Coordinates of C-alpha atoms in Angstrom, one line a residue:
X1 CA 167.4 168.9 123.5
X2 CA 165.0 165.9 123.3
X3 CA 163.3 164.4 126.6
X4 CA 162.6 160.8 127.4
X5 CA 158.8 160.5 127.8
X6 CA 159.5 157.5 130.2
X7 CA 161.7 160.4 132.2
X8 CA 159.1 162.6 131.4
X9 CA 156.2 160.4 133.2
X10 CA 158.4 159.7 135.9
X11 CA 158.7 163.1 136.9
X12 CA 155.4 163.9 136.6
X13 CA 154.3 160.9 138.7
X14 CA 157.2 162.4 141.2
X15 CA 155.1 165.6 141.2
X16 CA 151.6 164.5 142.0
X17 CA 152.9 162.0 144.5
X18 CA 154.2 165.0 146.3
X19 CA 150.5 166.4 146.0
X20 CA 149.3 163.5 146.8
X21 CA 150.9 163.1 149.9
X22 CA 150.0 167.2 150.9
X23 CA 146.5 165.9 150.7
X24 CA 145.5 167.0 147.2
X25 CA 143.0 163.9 146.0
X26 CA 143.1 165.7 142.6
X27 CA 146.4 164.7 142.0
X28 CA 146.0 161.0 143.3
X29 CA 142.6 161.0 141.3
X30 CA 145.0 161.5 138.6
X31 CA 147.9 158.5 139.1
X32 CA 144.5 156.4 139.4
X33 CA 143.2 157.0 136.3
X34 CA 146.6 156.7 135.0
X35 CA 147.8 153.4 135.9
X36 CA 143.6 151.8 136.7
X37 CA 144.4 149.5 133.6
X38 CA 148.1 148.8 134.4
X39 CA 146.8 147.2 138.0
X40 CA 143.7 145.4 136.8
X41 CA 145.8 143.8 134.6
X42 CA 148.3 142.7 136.9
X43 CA 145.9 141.8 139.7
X44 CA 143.8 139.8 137.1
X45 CA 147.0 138.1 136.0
X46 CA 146.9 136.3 139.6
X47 CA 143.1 136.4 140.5
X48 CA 141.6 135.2 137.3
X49 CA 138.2 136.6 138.1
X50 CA 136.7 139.9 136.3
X51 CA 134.6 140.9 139.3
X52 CA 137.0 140.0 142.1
X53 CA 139.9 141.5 140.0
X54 CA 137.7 144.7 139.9
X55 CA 137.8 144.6 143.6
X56 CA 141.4 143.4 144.7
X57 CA 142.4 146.8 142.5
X58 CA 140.3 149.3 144.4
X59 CA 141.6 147.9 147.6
X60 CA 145.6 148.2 146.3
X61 CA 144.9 152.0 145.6
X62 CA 143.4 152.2 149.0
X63 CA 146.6 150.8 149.8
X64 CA 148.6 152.8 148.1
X65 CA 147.6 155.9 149.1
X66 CA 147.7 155.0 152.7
X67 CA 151.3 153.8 151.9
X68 CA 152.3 157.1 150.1
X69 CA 154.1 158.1 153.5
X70 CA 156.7 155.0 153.1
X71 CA 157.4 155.6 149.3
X72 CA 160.9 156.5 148.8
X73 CA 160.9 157.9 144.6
X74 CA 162.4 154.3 144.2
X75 CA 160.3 153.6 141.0
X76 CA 156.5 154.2 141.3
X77 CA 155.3 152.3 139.0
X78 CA 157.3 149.1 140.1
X79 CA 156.5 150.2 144.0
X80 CA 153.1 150.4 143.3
X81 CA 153.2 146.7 141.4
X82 CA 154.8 144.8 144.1
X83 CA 151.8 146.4 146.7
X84 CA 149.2 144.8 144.2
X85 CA 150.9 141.4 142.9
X86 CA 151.5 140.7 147.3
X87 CA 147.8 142.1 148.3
X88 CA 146.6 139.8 144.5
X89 CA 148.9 136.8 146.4
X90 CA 147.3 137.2 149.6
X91 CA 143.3 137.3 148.2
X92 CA 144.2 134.7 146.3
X93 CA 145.3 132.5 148.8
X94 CA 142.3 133.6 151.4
X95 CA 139.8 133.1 148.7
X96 CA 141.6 129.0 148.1
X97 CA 141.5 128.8 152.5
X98 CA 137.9 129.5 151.8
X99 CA 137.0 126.9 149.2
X100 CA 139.3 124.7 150.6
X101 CA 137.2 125.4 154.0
X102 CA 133.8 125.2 152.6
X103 CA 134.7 122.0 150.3
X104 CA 135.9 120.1 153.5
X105 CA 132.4 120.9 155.4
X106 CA 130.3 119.8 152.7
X107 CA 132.3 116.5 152.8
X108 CA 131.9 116.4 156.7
X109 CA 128.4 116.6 156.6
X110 CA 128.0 114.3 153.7
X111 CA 129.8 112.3 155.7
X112 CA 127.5 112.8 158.8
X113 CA 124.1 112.0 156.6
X114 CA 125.8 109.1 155.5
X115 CA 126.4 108.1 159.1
X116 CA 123.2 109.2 160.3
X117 CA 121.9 107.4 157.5
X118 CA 123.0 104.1 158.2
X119 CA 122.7 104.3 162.1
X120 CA 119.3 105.0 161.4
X121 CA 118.8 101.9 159.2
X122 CA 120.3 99.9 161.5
X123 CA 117.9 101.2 164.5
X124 CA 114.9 100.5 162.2
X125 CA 116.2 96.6 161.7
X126 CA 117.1 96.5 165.6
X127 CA 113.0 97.4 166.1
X128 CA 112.3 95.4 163.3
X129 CA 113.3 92.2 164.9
X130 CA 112.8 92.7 168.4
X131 CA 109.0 93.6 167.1
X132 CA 109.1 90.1 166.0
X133 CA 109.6 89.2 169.5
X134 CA 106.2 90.4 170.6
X135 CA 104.0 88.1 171.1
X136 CA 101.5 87.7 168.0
X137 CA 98.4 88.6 169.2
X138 CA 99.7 91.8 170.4
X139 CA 102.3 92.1 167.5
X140 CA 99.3 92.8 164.6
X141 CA 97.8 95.8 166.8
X142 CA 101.1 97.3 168.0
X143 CA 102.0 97.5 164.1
X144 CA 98.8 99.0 162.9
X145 CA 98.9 101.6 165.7
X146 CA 102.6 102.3 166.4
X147 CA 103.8 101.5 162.9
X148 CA 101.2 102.6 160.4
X149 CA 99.7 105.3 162.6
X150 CA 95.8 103.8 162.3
X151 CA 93.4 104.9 164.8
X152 CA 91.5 102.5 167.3
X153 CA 88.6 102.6 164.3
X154 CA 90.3 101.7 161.1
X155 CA 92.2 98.9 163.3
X156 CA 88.8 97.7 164.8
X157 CA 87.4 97.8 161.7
X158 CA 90.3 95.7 159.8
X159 CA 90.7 93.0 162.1
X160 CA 87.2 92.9 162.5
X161 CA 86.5 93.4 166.2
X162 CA 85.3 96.1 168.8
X163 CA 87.2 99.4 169.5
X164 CA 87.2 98.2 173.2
X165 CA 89.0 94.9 172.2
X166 CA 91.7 97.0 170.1
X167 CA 92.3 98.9 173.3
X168 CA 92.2 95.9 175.4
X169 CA 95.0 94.6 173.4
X170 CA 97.0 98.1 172.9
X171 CA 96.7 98.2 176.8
X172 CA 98.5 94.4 177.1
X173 CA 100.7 94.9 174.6
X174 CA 102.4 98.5 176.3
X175 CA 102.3 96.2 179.7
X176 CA 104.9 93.1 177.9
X177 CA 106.8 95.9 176.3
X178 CA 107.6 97.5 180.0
X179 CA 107.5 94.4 181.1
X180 CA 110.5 92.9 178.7
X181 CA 112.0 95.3 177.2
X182 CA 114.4 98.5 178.9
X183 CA 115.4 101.7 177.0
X184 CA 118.9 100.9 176.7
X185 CA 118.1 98.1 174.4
X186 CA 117.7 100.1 171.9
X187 CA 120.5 102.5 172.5

């Protein structure tokens, strides 16, 4: 009388379930080493990454083994399958949320330099021109100090006249500023 090995396998997979769900990690140990390759492939068939393949199939044996309770000897091999081509589905469609997530912040705050970009261009050419309003004995010294950050020395020095001028002029040219301009003008 001659066996079926695929009868054969099913009924020893039918056996250590059984263990398996007395509690006997031996036997489970065993229907893991058994069908490890089987479910890497399958899950890599969906995930298409080595590493994250590696790590979708340890989660379906967790799953499986918490799941042992439900199984109803309605084909192991094909119950375990469906567990690990749905949980595969699922990663894969997290993992796509997540790129699709990160991809759309990257363009938001690409978007948001750009903005911040231009609104900043546009405030520098807003002070340009009302700079050019100032009055141009006030405008030279308001420029070297505000502008290109020169102490009261180097601008005395430059324009060829006392420190006490330069501040003389500094202090006139703050008073028409409050004096014509408000801070919502350049809001």
């Amino acid at each position: 009388m001659k066996t079926d090995r695929k009868g054969e396998s099913e009924i020893q997979d039918e056996a250590l379930i059984a263990k398996a769900r007395k509690g006997d990690e031996h036997a489970f140990r065993l229907l893991i080493e058994k069908y490890r390759n089987y479910l890497f492939k399958t899950v890599y068939s969906i995930i298409r990454n080595e590493k994250d393949a590696e790590d979708v199939t340890q989660e379906v044996f967790v799953r499986i083994y918490l799941s042992l309770p439900r199984y109803q000897s309605q084909g192991f091999k094909t119950w375990m399958t469906r567990i690990a081509v749905n949980y595969a589905i699922d990663v894969k469609r997290k993992m796509q949320r997540q790129r699709e997530e990160v991809m759309e912040s990257i363009e938001a705050e690409a978007d948001e330099r750009v903005e911040v970009s231009v609104m900043k261009k546009e405030e520098r050419e807003r002070i340009r021109q009302r700079l050019e309003e100032i009055p141009l004995n006030y405008r030279d010294v308001i420029y070297a100090y505000y502008i290109d950050e020169k102490s009261y020395q180097q601008i005395a020095k430059e324009q060829n006249v006392e420190v006490k001028t330069v501040e003389t002029k500094l202090y006139r040219a703050r008073s028409w500023l409050r004096k014509h301009w408000r801070e919502e003008d350049f809001q």
